Short mmCIF file of C-alpha atoms and ligand atoms in Angstrom, two decimals:
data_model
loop_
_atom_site.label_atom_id
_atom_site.label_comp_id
_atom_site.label_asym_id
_atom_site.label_seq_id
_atom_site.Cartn_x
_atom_site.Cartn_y
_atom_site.Cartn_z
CA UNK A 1 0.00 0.00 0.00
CA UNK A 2 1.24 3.70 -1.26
CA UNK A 3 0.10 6.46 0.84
CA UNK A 4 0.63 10.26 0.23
CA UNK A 5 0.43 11.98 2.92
CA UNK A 6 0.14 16.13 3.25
CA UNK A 7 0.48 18.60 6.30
CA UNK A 8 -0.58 21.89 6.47
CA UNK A 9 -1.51 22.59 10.41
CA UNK A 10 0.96 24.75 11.51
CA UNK A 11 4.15 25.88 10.25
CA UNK A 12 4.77 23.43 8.36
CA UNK A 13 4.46 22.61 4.75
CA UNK A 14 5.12 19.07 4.18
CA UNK A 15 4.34 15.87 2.21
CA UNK A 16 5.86 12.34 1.96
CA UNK A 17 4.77 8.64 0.32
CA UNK A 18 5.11 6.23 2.89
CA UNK A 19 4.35 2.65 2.07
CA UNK A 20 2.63 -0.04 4.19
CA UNK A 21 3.80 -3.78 3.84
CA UNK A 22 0.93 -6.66 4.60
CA UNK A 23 2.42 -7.52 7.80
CA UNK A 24 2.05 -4.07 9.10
CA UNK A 25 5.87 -2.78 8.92
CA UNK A 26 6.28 0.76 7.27
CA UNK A 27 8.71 2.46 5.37
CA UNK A 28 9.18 5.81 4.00
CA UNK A 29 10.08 6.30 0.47
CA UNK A 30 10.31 10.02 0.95
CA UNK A 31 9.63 13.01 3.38
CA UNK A 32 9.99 16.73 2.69
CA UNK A 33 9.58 19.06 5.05
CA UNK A 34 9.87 22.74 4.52
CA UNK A 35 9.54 24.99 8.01
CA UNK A 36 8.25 28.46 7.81
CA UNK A 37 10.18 29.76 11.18
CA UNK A 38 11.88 32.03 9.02
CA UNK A 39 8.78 33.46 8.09
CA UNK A 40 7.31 33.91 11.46
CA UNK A 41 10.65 34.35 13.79
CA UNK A 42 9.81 38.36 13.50
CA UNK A 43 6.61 38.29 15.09
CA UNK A 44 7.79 36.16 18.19
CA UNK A 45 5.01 33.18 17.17
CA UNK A 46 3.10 31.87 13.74
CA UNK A 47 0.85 34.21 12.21
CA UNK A 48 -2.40 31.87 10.83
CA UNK A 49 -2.93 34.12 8.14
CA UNK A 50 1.19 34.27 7.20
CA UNK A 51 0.92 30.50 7.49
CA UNK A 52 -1.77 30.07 5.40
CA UNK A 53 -0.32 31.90 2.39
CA UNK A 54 2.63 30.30 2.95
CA UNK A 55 1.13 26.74 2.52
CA UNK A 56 -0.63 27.70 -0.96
CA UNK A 57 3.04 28.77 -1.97
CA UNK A 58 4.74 25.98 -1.13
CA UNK A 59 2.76 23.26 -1.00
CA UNK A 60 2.69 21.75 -4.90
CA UNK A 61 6.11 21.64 -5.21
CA UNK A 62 6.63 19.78 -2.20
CA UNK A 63 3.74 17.56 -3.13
CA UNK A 64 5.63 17.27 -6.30
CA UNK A 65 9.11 16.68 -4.75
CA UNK A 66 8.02 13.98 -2.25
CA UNK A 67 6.58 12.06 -5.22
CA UNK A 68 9.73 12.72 -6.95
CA UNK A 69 11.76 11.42 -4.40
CA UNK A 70 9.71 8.35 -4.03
CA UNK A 71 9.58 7.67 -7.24
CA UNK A 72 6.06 6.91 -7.29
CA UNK A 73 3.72 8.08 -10.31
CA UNK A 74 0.20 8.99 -9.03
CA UNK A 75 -1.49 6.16 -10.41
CA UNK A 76 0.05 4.13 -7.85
CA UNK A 77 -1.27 5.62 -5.34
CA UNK A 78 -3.04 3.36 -3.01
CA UNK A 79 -4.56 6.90 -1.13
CA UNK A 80 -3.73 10.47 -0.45
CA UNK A 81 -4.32 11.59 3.11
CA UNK A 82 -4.30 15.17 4.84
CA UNK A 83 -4.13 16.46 8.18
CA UNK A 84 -7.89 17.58 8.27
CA UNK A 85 -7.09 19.10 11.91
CA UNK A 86 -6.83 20.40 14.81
CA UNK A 87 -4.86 23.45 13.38
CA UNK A 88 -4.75 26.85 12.27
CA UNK A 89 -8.06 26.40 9.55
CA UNK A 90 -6.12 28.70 6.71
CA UNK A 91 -3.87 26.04 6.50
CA UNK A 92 -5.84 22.96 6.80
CA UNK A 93 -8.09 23.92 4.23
CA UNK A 94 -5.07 24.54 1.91
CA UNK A 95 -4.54 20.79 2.39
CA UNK A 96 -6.96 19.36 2.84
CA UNK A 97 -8.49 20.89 -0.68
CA UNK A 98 -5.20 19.91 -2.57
CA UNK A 99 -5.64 16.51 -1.55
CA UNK A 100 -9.16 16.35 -2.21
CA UNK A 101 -8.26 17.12 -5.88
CA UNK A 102 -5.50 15.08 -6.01
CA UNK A 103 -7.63 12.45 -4.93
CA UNK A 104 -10.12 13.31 -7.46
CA UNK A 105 -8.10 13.86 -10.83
CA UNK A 106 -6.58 10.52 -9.75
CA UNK A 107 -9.90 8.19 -9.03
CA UNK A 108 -7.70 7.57 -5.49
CA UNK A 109 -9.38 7.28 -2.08
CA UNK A 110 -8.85 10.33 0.20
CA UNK A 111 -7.88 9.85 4.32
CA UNK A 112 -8.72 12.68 6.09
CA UNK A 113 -6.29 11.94 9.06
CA UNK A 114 -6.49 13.58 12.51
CA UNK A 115 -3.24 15.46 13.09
CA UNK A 116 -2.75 14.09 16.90
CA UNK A 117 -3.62 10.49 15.69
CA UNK A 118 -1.04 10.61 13.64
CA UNK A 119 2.03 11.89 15.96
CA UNK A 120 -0.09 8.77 18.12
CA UNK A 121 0.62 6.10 15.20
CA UNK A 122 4.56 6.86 14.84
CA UNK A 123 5.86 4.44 16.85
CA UNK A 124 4.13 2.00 14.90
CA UNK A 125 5.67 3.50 11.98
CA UNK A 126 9.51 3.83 13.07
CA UNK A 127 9.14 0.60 15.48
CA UNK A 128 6.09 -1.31 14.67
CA UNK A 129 5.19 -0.76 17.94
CA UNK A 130 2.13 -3.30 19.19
CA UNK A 131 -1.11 -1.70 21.57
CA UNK A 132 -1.57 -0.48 24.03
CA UNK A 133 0.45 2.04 24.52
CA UNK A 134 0.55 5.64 26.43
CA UNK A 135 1.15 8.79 24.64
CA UNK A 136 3.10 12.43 25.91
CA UNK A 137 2.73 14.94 23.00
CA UNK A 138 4.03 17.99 24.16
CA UNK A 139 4.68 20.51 21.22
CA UNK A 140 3.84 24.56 20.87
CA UNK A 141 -0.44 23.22 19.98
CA UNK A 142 -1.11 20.37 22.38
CA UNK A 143 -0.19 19.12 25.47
CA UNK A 144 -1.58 15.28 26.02
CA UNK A 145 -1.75 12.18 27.84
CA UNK A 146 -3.52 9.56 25.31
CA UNK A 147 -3.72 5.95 26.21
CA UNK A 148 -3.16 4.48 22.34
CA UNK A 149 -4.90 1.37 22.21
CA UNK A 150 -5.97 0.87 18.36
CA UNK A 151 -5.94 2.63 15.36
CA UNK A 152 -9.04 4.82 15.88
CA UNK A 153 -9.42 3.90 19.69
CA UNK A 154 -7.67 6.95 21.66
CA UNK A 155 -8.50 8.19 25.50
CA UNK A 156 -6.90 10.94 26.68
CA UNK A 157 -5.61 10.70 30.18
CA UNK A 158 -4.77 14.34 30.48
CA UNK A 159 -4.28 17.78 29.08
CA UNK A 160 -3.84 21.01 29.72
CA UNK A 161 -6.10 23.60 31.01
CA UNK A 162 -4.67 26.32 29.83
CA UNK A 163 -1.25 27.36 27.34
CA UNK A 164 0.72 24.25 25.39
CA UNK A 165 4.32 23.06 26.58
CA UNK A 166 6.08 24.39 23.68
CA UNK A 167 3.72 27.55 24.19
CA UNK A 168 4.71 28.54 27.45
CA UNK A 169 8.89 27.43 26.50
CA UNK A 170 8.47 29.96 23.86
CA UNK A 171 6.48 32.73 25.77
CA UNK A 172 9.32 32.61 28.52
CA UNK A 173 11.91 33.07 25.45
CA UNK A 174 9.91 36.13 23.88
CA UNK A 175 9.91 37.74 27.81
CA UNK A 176 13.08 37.29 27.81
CA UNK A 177 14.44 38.87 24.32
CA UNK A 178 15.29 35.44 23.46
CA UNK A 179 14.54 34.05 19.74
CA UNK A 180 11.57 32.31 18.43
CA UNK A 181 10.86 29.17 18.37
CA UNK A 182 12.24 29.85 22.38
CA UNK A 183 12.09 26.21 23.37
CA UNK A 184 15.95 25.36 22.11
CA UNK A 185 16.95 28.86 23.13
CA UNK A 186 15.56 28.64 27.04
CA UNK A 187 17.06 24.90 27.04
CA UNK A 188 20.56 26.33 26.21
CA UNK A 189 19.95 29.24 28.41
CA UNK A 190 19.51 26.94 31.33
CA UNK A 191 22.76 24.99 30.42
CA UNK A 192 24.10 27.89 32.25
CA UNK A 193 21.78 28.26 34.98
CA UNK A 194 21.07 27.50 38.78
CA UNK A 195 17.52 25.53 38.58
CA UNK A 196 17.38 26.35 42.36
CA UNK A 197 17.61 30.49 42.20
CA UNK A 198 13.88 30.84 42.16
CA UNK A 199 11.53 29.02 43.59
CA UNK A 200 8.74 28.72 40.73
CA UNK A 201 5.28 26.84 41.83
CA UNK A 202 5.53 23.51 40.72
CA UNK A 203 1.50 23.34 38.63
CA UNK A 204 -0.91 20.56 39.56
CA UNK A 205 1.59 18.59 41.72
CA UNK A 206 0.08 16.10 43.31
CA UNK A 207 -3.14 16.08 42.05
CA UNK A 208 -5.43 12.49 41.36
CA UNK A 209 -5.77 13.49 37.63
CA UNK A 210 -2.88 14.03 35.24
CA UNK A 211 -3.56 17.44 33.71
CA UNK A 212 -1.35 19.95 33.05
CA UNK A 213 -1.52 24.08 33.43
CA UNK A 214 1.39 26.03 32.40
CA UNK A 215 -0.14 29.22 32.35
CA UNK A 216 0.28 30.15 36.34
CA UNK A 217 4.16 29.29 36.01
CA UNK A 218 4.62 31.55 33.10
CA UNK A 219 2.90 34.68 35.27
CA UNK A 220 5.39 33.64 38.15
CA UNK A 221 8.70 33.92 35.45
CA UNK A 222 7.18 37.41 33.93
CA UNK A 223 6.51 38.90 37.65
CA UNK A 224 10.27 37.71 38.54
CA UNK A 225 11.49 38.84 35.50
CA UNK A 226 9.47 42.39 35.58
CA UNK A 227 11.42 42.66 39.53
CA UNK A 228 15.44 41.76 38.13
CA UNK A 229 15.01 44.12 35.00
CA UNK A 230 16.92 44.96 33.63
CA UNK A 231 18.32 41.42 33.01
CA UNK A 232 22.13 40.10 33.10
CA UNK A 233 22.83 37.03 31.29
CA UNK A 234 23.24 35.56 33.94
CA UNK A 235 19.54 36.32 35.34
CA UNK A 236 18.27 34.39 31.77
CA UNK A 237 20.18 31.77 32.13
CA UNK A 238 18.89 31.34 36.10
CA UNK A 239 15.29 32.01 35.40
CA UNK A 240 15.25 29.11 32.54
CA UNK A 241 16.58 27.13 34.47
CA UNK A 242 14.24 27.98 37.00
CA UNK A 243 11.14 27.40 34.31
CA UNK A 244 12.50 24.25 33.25
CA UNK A 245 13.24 22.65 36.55
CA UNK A 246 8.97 23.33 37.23
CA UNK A 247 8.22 22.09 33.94
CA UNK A 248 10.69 19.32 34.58
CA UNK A 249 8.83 18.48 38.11
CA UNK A 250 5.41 18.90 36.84
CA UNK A 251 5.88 16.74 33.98
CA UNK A 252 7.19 14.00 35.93
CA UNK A 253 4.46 14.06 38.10
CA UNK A 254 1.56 14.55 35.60
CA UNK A 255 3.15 11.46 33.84
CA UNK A 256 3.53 9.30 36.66
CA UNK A 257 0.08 9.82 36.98
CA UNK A 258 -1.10 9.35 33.79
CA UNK A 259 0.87 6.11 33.79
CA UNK A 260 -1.02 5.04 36.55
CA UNK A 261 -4.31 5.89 35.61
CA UNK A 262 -3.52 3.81 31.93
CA UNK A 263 -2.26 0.71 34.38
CA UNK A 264 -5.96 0.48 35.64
CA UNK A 265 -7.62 1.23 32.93
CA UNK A 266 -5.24 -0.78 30.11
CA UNK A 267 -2.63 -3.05 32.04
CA UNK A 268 0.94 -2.06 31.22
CA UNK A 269 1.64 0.06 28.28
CA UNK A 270 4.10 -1.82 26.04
CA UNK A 271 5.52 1.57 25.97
CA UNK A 272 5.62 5.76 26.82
CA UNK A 273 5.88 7.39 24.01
CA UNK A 274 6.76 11.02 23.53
CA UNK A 275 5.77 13.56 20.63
CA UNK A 276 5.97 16.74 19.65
CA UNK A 277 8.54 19.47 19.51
CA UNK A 278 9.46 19.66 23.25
CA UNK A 279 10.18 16.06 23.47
CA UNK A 280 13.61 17.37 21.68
CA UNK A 281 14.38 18.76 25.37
CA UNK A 282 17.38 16.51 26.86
CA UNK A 283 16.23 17.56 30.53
CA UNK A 284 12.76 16.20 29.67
CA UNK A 285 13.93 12.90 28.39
CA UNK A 286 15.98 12.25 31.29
CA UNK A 287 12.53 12.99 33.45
CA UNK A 288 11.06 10.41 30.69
CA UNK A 289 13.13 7.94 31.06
CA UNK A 290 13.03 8.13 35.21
CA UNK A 291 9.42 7.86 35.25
CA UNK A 292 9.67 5.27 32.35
CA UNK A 293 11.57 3.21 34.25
CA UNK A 294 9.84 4.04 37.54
CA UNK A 295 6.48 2.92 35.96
CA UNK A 296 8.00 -0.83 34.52
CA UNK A 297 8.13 -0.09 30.74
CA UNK A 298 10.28 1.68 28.09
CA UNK A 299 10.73 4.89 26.75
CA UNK A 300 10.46 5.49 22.79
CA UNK A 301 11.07 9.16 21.36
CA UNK A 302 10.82 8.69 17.28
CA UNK A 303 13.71 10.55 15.52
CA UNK A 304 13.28 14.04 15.95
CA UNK A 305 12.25 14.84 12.09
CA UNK A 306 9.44 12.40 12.77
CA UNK A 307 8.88 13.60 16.30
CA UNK A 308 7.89 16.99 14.50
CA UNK A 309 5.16 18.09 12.53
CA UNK A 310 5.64 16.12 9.05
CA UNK A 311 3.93 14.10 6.25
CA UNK A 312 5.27 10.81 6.87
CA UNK A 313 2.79 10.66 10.00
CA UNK A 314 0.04 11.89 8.19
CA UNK A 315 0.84 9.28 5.51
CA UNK A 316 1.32 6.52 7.97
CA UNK A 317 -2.61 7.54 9.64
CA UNK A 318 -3.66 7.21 6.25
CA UNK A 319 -2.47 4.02 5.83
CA UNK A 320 -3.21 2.69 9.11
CA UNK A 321 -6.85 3.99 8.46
CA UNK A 322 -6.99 2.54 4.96
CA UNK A 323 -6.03 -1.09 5.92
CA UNK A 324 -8.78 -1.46 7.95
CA UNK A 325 -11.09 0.08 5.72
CA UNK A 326 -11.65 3.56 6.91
CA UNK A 327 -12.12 5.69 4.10
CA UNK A 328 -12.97 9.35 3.52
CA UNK A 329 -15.75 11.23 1.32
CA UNK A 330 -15.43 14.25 -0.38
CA UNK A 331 -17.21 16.20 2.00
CA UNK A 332 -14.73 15.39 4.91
CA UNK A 333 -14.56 18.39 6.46
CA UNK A 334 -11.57 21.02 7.94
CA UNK A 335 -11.56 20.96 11.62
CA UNK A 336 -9.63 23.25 13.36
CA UNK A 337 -11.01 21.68 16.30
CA UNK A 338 -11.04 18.13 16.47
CA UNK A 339 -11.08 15.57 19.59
CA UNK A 340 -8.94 12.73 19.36
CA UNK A 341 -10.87 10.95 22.20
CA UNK A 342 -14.39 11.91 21.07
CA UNK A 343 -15.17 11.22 24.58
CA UNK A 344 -13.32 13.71 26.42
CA UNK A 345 -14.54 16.31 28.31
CA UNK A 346 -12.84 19.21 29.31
CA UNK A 347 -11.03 18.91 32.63
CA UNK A 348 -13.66 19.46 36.35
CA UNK A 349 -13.50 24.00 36.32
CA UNK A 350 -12.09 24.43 33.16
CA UNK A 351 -15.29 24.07 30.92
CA UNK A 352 -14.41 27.24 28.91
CA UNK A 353 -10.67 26.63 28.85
CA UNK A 354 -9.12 25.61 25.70
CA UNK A 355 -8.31 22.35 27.41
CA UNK A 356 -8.48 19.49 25.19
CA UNK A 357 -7.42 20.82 21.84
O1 KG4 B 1 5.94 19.72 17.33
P1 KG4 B 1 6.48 21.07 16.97
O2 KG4 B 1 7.70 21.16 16.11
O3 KG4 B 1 5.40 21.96 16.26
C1 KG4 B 1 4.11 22.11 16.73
O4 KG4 B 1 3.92 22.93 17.67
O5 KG4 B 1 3.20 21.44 16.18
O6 KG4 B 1 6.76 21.79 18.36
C2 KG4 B 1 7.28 23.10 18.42
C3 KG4 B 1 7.34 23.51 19.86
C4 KG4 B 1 7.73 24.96 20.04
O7 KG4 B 1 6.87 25.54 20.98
C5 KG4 B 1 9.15 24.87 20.53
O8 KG4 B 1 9.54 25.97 21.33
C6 KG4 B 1 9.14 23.58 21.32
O9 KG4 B 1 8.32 22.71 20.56
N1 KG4 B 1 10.49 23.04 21.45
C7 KG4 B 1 11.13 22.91 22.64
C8 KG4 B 1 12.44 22.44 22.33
N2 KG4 B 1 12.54 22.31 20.98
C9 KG4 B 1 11.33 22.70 20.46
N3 KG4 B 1 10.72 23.11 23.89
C10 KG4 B 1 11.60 22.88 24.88
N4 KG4 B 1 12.88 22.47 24.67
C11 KG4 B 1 13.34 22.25 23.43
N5 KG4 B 1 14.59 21.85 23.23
ZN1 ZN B 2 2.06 18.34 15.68
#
């Protein structure tokens, strides 16, 4: 099986042919990515309607070049599948439409993949992974806990109530002059730093359920940061470290958590998994792999290009859809809202938060 697969979420413009064997082993024939931090780097964060424009720029030549790279002719196509959402809706409609006429001028079936189900299905991909396993995607959209257990079977243990991982990395960044996207620049910051300096709240600690609220933590670096000003180097470097010894705490105990709660629920995951862009953080692997450990199982982090918005999830979803026969219409719609677990509800006092998506 042949799978394109396109992703236009964020700020990325990517798309890649993956192909799926019988016995449920993957490979990737090719997968182009093309980032548009340039782009947004100015404005401290990505600009939807920048973004947008961006992806109908860019987006049939890389179309063009991951075929070319493959070299796979469009007739042998099994399906073409697009990140219908969550995401910024300029862009999702860019791909989603593209593929949709793809699909179309080509008589091919169309998989309109859910962006979070796919960064779920990598393991499977890079690993071949088996169910059920348990989920941390932390990246600068979502922030999750999702007990994997089939392709199209997701509960989500926990999110947050209020700003993303990556989010608040890069909000402490922009308060502190540093470069966009901040998460790299805060972790190198810290390097340099005393984790100890300031004594940051530590969110949720010790709460029964395994959400996460970064928002709180943020306010605590700005009000710190607002008293120091103006800032030596060596006040960065001590208030990331600062950050990302809370995050660091937090994590491990929203996780340990979340563990738990999939234990009851699921037995032992065969694995933890993490996703997303923040999962490049060495500090936060080492937390991984303690409460990996702690919690009986192993630790798998994909390669970082795959760990990262791309197509070669999206084509993956689509192929993991397609085998067992879910298939797309025409009128598939793009969500820039979009529940993974179609059952969750937004976390007890956060009903109007943004939790969940
Ligand atoms: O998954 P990703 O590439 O894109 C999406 O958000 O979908 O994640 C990007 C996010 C940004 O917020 C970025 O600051 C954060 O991941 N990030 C990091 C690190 N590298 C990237 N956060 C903390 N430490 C890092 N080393
Ligand atoms: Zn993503």
């Amino acid at each position: 099986m042949l799978v394109l697969g396109i992703e236009t979420t964020c700020d990325e413009t990517a798309a890649a042919v993956v192909e799926r064997q019988a016995d449920g082993s993957g490979r990737i024939l090719s997968n182009v990515v093309r980032s548009q931090t340039e782009e947004h780097a100015r404005f401290g964060g990505v600009v939807p309607e920048i973004a947008a424009r961006a992806h109908v720029d860019l987006l049939d030549g890389i179309v063009a070049s991951a075929m070319k790279e493959a070299g796979v002719g469009y007739p042998q196509l099994s399906a073409v599948a697009a990140a219908a959402g969550p995401g910024l809706i300029g862009g999702v409609i860019v791909g989603l439409t593209t593929a949709k006429a793809i699909a179309m001028v080509h008589d091919t079936p169309l998989i309109a993949v859910n962006h979070l189900e796919a960064h779920a299905l990598t393991p499977r991909l890079t690993c071949a992974l088996a169910f059920p396993y348990c989920l941390f995607l932390a990246s600068g959209g979502h922030t999750q806990i999702v007990a994997v257990v089939g392709v199209g079977e997701y509960v989500r243990l926990g999110t947050t109530v209020d700003d993303a991982m990556g989010e608040a990395f890069d909000k402490v960044a922009k308060m502190l002059s540093l470069p966009y996207p901040g998460g790299p620049q805060v972790e190198r910051a810290a390097a340099d730093g005393d984790p100890k300096r300031f004594a940051f709240p530590r969110p949720m600690l010790g709460r029964p359920d395994a959400n996460f609220s970064l928002s709180g933590l943020k306010t605590a670096v700005r009000n710190e940061a607002n008293r120091l000003t103006p800032l030596e180097p060596q006040d960065i470097s001590d208030l990331c470290a600062s950050f990302q010894a809370a995050v660091l705490e937090s994590t491990a105990d929203r996780l340990s958590i979340g563990l738990k709660l999939f234990q009851e629920r699921f037995g032992t995951p065969r694995a933890l998994v993490a996703a997303g862009g923040v999962a490049a953080n060495h500090a936060i692997r080492d937390a991984l792999q303690d409460v990996a450990a702690r919690a009986q199982t192993t630790l798998i982090i994909p390669p970082p290009a795959l760990c990262t918005d791309n197509g070669a999830m999206i084509a993956w979803a689509g192929a993991e859809r397609m085998a067992i026969g879910l298939i797309d219409t025409m009128e598939a719609p793009p969500r820039a809202r979009w529940l993974l677990d179609a059952n969750a509800k937004a976390p007890k006092g956060y009903a109007n938060s943004r939790a969940g998506y």
